[in-house]
mmCIF file of C-alpha atoms in Angstrom:
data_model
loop_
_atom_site.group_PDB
_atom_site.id
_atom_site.type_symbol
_atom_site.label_atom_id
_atom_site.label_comp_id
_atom_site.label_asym_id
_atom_site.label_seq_id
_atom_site.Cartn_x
_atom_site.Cartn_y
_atom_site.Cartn_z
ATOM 1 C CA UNK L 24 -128.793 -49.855 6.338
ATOM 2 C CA UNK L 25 -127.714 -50.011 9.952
ATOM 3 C CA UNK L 26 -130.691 -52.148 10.811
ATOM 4 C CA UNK L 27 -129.292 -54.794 8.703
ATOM 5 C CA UNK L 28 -126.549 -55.443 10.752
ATOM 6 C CA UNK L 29 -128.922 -57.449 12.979
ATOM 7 C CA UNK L 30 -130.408 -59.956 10.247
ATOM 8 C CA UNK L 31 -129.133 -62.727 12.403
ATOM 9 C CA UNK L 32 -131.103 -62.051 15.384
ATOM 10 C CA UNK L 33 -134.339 -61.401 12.756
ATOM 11 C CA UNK L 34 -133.665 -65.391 11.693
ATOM 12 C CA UNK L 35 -133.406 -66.412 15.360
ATOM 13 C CA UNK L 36 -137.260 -64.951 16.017
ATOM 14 C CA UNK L 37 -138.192 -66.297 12.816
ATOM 15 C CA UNK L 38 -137.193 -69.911 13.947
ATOM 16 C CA UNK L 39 -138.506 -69.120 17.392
ATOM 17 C CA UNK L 40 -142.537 -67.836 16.163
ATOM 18 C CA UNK L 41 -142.146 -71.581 14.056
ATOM 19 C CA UNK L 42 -140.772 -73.517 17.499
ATOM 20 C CA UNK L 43 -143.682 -71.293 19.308
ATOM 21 C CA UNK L 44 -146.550 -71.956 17.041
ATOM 22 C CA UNK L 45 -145.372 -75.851 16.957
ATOM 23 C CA UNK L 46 -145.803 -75.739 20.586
ATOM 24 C CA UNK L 47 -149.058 -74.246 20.841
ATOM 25 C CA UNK L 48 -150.895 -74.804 18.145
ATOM 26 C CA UNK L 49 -150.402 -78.572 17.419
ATOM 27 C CA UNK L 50 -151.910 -81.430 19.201
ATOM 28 C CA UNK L 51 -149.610 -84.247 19.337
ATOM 29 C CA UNK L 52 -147.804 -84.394 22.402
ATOM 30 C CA UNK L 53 -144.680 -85.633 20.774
ATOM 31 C CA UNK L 54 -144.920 -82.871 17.872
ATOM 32 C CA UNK L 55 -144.732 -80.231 20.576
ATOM 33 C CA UNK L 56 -141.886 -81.347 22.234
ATOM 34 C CA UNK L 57 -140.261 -81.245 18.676
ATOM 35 C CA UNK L 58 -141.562 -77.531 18.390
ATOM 36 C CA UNK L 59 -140.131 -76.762 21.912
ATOM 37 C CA UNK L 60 -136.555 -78.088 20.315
ATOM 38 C CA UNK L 61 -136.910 -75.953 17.489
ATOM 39 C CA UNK L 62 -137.704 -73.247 20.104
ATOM 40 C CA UNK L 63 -134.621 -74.245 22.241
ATOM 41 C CA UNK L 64 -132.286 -74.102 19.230
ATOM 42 C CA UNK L 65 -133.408 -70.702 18.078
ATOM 43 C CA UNK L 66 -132.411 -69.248 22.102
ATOM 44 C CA UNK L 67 -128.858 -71.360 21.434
ATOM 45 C CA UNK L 68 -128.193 -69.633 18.169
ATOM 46 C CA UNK L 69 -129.366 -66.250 19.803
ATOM 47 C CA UNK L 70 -126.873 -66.224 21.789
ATOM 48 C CA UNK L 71 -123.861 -68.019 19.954
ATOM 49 C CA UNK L 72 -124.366 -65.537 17.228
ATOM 50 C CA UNK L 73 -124.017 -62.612 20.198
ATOM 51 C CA UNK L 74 -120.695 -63.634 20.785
ATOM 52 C CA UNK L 75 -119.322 -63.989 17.454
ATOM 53 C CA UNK L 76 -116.876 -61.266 16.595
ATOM 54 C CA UNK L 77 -116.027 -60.333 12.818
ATOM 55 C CA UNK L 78 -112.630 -61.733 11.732
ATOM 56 C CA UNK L 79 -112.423 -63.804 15.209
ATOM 57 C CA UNK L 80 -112.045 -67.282 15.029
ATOM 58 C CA UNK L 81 -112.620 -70.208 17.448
ATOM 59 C CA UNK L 82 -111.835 -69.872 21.215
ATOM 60 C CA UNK L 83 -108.914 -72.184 21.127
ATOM 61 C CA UNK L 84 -104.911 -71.105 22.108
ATOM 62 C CA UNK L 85 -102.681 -72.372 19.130
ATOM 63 C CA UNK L 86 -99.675 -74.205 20.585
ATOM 64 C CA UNK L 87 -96.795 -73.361 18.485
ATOM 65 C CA UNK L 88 -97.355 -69.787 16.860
ATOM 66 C CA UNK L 89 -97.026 -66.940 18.928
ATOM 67 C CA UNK L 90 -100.463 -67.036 20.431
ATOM 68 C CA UNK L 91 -100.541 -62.732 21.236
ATOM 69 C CA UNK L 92 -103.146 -60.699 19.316
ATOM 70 C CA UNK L 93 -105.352 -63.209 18.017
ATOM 71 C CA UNK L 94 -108.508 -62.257 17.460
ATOM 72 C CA UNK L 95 -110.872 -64.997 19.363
ATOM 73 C CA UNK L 96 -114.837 -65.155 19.445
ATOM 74 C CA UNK L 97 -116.593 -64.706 23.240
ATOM 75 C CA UNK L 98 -116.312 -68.397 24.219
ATOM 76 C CA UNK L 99 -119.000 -67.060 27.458
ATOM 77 C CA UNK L 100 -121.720 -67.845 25.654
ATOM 78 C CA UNK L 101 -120.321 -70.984 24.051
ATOM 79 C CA UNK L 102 -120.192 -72.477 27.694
ATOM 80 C CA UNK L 103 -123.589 -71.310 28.584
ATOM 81 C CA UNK L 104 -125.167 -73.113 25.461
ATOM 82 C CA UNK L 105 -123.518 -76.320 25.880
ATOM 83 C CA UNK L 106 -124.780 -76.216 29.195
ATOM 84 C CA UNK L 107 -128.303 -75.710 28.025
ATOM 85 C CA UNK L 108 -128.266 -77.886 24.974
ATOM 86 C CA UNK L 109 -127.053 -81.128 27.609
ATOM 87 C CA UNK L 110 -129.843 -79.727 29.809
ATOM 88 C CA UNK L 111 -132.745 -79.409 26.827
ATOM 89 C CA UNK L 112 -131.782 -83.498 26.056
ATOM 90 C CA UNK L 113 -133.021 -84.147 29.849
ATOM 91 C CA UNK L 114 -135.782 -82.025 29.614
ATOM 92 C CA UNK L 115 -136.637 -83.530 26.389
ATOM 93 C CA UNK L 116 -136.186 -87.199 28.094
ATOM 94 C CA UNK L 117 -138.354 -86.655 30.870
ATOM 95 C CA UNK L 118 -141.411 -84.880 28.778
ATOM 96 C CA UNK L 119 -141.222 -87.848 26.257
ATOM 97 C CA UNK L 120 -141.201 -90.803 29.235
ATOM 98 C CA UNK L 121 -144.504 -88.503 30.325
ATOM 99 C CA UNK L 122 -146.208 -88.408 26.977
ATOM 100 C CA UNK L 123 -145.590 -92.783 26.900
ATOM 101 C CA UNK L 124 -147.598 -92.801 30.576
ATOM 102 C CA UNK L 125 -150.240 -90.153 28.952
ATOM 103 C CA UNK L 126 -150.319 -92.665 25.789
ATOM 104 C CA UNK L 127 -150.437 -95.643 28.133
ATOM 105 C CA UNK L 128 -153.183 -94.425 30.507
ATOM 106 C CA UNK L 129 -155.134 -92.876 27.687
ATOM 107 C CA UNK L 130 -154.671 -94.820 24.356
ATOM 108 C CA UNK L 131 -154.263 -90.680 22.877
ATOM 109 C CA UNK L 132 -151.523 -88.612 22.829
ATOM 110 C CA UNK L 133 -153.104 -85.897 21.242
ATOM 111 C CA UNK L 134 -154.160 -83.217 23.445
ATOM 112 C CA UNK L 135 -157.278 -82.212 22.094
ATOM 113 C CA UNK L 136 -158.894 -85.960 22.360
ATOM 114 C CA UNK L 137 -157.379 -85.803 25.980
ATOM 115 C CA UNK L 138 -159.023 -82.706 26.815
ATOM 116 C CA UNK L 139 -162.426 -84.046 25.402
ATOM 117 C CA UNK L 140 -161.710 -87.093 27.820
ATOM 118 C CA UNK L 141 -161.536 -85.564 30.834
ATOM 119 C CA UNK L 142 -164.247 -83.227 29.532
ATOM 120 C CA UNK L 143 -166.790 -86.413 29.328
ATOM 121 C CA UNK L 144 -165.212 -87.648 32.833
ATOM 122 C CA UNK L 145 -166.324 -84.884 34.897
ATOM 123 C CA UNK A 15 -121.995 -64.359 4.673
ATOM 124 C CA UNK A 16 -123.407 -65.991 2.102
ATOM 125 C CA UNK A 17 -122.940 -69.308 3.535
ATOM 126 C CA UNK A 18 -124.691 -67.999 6.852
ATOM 127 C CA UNK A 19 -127.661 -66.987 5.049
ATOM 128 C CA UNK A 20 -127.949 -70.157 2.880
ATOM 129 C CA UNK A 21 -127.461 -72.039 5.992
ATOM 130 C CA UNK A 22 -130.169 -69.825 7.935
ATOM 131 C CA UNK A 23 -132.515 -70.113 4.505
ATOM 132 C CA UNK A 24 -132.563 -73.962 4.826
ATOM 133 C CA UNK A 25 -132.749 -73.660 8.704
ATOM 134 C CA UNK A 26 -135.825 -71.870 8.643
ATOM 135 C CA UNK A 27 -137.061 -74.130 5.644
ATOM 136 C CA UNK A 28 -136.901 -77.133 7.665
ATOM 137 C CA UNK A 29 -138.649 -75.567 10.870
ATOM 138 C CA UNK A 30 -141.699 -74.745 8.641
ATOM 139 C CA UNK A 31 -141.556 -78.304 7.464
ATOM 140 C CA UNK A 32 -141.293 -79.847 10.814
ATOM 141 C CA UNK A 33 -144.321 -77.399 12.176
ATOM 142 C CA UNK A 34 -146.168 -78.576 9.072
ATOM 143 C CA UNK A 35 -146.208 -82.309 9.114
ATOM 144 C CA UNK A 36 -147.667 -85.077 10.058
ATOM 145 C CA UNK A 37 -145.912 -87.680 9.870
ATOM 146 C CA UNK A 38 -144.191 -87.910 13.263
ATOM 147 C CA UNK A 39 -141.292 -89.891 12.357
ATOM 148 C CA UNK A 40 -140.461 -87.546 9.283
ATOM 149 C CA UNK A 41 -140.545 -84.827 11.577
ATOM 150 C CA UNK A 42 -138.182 -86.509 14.429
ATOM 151 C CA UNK A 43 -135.371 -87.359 11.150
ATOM 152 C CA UNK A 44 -136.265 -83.479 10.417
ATOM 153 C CA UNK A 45 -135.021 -82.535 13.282
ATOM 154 C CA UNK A 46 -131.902 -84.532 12.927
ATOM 155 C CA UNK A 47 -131.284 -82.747 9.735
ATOM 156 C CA UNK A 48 -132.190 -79.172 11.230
ATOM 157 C CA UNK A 49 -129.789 -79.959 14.592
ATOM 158 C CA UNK A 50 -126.907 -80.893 11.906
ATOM 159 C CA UNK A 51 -127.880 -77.321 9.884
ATOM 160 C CA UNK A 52 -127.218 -75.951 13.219
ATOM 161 C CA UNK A 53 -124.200 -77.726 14.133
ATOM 162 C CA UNK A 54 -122.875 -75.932 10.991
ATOM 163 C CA UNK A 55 -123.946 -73.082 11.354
ATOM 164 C CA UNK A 56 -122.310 -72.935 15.120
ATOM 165 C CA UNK A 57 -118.983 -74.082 13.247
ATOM 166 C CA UNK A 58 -119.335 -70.784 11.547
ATOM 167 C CA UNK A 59 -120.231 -68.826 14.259
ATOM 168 C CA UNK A 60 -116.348 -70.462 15.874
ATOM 169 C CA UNK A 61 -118.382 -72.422 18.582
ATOM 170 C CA UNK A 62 -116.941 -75.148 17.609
ATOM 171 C CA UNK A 63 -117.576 -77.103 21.011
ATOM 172 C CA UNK A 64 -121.218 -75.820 21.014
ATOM 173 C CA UNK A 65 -121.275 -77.582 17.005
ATOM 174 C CA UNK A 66 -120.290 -81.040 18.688
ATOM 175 C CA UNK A 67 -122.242 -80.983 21.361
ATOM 176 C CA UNK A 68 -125.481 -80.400 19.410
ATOM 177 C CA UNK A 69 -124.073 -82.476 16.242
ATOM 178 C CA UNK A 70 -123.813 -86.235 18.702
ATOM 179 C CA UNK A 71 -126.836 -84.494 21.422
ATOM 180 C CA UNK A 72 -129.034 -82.948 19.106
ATOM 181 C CA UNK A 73 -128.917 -84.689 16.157
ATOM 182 C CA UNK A 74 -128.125 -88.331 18.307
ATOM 183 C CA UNK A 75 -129.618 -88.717 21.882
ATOM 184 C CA UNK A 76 -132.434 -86.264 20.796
ATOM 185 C CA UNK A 77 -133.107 -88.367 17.525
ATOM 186 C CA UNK A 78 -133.125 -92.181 18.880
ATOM 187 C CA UNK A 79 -135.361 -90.520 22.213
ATOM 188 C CA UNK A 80 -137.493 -89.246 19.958
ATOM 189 C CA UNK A 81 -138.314 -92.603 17.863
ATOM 190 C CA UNK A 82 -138.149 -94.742 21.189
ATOM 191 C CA UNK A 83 -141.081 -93.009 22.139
ATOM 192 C CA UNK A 84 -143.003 -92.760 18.512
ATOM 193 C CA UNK A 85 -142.153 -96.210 18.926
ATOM 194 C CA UNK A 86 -144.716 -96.396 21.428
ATOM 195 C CA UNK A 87 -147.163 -94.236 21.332
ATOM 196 C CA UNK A 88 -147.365 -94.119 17.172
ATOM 197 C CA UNK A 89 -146.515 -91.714 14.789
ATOM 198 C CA UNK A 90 -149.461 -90.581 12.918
ATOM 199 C CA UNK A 91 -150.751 -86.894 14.256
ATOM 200 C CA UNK A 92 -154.279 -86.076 13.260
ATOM 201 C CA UNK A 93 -154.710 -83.393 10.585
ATOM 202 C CA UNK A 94 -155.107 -80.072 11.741
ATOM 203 C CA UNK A 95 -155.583 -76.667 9.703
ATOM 204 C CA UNK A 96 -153.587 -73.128 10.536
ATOM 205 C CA UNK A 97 -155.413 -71.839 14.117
ATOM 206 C CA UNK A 98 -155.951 -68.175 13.659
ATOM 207 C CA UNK A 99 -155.544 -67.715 17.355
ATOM 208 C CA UNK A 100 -152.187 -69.268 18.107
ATOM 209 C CA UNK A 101 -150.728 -67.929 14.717
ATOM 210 C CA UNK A 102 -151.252 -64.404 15.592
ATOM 211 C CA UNK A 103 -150.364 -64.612 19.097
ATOM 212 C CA UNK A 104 -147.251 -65.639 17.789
ATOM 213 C CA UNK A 105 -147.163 -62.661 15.011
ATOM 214 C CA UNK A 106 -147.431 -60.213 17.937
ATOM 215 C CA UNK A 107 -144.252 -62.013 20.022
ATOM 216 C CA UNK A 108 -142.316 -61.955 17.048
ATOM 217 C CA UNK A 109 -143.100 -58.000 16.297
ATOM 218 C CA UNK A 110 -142.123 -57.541 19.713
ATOM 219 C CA UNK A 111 -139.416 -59.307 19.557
ATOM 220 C CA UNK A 112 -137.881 -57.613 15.868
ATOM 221 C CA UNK A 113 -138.280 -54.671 17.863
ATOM 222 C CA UNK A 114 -136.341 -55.711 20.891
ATOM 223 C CA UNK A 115 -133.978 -56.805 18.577
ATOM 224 C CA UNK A 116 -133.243 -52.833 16.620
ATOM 225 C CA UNK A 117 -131.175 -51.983 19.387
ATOM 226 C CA UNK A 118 -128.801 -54.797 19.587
ATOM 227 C CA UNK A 119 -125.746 -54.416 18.427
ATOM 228 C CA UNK A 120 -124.445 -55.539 14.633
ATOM 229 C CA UNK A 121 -123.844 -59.223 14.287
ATOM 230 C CA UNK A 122 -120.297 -59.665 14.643
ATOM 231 C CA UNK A 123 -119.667 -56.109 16.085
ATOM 232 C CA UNK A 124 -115.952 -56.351 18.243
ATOM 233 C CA UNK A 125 -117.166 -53.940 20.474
ATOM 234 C CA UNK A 126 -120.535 -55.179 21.393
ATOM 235 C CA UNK A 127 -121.092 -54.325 25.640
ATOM 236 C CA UNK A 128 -120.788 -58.749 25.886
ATOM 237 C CA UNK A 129 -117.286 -58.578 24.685
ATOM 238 C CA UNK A 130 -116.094 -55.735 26.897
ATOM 239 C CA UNK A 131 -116.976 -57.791 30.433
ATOM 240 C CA UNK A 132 -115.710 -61.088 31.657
ATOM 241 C CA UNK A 133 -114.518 -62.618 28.506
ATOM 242 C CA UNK A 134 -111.133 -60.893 27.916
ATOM 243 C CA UNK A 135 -110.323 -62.199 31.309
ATOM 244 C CA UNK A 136 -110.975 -65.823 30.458
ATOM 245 C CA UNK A 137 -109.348 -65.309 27.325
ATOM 246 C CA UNK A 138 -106.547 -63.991 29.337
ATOM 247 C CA UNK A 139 -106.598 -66.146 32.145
ATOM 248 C CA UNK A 140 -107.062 -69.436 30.251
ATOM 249 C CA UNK A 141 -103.202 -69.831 29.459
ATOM 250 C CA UNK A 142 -102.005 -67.594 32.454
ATOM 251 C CA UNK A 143 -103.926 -69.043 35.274
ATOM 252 C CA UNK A 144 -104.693 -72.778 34.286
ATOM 253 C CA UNK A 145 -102.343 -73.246 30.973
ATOM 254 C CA UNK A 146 -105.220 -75.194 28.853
ATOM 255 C CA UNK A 147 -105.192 -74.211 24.762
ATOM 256 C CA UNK A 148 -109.054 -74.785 24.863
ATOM 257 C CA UNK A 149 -110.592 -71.468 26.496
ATOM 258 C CA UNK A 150 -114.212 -73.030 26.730
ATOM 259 C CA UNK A 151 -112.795 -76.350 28.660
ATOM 260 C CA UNK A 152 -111.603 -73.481 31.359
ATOM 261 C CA UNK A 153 -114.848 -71.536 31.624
ATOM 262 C CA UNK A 154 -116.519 -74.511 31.855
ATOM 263 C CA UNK A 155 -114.760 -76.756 34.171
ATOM 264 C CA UNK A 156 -112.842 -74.371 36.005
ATOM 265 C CA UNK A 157 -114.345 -70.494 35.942
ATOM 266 C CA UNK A 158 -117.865 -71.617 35.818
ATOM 267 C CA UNK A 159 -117.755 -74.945 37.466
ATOM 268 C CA UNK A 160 -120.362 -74.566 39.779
ATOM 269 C CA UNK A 161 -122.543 -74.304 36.997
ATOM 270 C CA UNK A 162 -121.395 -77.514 35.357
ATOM 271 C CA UNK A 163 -121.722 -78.800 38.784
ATOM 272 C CA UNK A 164 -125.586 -77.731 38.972
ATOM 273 C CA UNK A 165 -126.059 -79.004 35.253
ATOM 274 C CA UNK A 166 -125.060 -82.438 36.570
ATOM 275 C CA UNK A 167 -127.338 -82.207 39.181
ATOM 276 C CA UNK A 168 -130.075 -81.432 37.143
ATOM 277 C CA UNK A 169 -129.044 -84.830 34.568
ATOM 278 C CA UNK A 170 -129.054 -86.791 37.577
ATOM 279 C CA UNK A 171 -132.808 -85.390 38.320
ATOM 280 C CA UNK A 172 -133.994 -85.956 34.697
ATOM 281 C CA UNK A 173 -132.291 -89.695 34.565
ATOM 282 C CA UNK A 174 -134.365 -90.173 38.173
ATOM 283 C CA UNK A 175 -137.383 -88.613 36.885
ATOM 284 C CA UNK A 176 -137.540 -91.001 33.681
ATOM 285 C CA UNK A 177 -136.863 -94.142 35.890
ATOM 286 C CA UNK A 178 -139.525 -93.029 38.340
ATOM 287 C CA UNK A 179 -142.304 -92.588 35.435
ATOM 288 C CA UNK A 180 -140.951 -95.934 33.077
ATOM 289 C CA UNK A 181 -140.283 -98.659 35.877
ATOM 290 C CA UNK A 182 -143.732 -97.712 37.245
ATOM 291 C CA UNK A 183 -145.148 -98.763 33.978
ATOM 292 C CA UNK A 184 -143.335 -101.965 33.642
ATOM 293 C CA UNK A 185 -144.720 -102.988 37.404
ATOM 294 C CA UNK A 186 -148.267 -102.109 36.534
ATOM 295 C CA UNK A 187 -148.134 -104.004 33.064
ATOM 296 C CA UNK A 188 -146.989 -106.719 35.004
ATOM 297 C CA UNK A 189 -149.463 -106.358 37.313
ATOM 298 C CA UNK A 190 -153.048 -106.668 35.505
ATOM 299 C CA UNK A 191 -151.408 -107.650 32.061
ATOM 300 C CA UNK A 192 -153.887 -105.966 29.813
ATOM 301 C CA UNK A 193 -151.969 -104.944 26.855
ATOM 302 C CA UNK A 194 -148.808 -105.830 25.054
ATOM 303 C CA UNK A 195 -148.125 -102.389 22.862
ATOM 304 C CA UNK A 196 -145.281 -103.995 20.642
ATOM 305 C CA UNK A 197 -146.021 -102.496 17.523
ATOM 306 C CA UNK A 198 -146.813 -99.002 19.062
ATOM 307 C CA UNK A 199 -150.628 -99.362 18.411
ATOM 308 C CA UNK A 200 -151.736 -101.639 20.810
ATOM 309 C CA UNK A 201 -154.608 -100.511 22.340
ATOM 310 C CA UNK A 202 -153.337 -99.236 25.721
ATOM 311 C CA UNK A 203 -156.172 -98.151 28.138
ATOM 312 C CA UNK A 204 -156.349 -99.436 31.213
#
């Protein structure tokens, strides 16, 4: 019973073997950069769902009740994650202005017709 | 609880959808949908700034990047069967990972080792030291704002890097005029 207590981090590696498999497994350039979000979401909720605490609520100081013994959730790893969700949207921008040059030099985006390219080239 | 796990249930419904299409723009409104599932489910989990942030980022920005580029370079993928090879490279990470994970503490456990270090003092010092009601606007602009600083930094590099790879493209079409890809399937090899 005790190893149900974790069932949120189970659904986290769940998402992350489907963001993983998307990434290596499937050709279109594009389509992996969509598995590498799934991937990228499934590390967010990882560690959101760390710092939630049972009966907590959201990190936020109410103005006009007395504010003592409130019960808040870890707002550490809230900070962390928006940092890294701002950060995935660049990295997400930059690998999809690559995969237009690939496209453009190429007419392909889809790596296993690339790899046969460069195969015939050399 | 039960809205966690029917949250989680279509999470993890969508993912297999998005790993198993083909259609490319299906998949990109997909993962709209699945960064909105999320931005619920963060509401839940109280990370309520972490919900906004990935309700306009990941569900916006993400989404309209995402068809500016299917835009052009098209949005058929080929068809492709399950690969053995990848899927149980995968099945071994996750079984490594489920094990990892047996030793973590209960979801939602108060006394968890990450609640017991830094975080009572931000949750103490965010009235005391800097008087703002929002504890995660402290950590980030104040406690941790050297990391904000380096996230900037890193925006800044992304925004350059994008520039440097999409105005090189405009100067070379320019330059020989070969193609004109409006439609996304112009034949673009040069």
């Amino acid at each position: 019973m005790e190893a149900l207590g974790v069932w949120n981090y189970w659904v986290v590696v769940l998402l992350m073997m489907i963001g993983l498999y998307t990434v290596i497994a499937r050709d279109h350039l594009v389509k992996k950069l969509i598995g590498l979000g799934v991937f990228q979401v499934s590390v967010i909720m990882f560690y959101v769902s760390m710092g939630k605490v049972t009966g907590g609520t959201a990190p936020i100081i109410p103005d006009e009740v007395p504010a003592e013994g409130i019960l808040y959730s870890n707002p550490l790893p809230h900070v962390l994650m928006l940092t890294a969700i701002v950060v995935g949207v660049a990295t997400l921008a930059v690998g999809l202005a690559l995969v237009v040059r690939i496209r453009e030099a190429y007419g392909t985006a889809e790596e296993d017709e690339l790899q046969r390219m460069n195969g015939a080239q050399s | 609880m039960w809205i966690e796990i029917v949250l989680f249930a279509l999470l993890v419904i969508t993912a297999v959808t998005i790993a198993g299409l083909n259609d490319l723009f299906a998949a990109a409104m997909l993962s709209g949908i699945f960064s909105l599932l999320c931005a619920s489910l963060f509401t839940l989990m109280d990370a309520v700034d972490v919900a906004f942030t990935e309700a306009a980022v990941g569900a916006g920005i993400s989404t309209v990047l995402m068809l500016g580029a299917l835009s052009l370079t098209g949005n058929r993928e080929n068809q492709q069967p399950l690969r053995l090879g990848p899927f149980v490279v995968v099945l071994l990470t996750g079984a490594v990972l489920i094990y990892g994970t047996l030793d973590m503490p209960a979801y939602g456990d108060p006394a968890a080792p990450i609640h017991q270090h830094v975080a009572p003092e931000y949750i103490a010092g965010a009235t005391a030291e800097f008087g703002l009601p929002n504890i995660v606007t402290v950590v980030l602009g104040s406690y941790r704002g050297f990391d904000t600083l380096g996230e900037t930094a890193v925006i800044f590099t992304a925004g350059v890097g994008v520039m440097a790879l999409l105005l090189g493209r405009r100067k070379r079409r320019d330059g020989d005029e070969v193609e004109t890809s409006g439609e996304g399937h112009g034949d673009a090899k040069s």
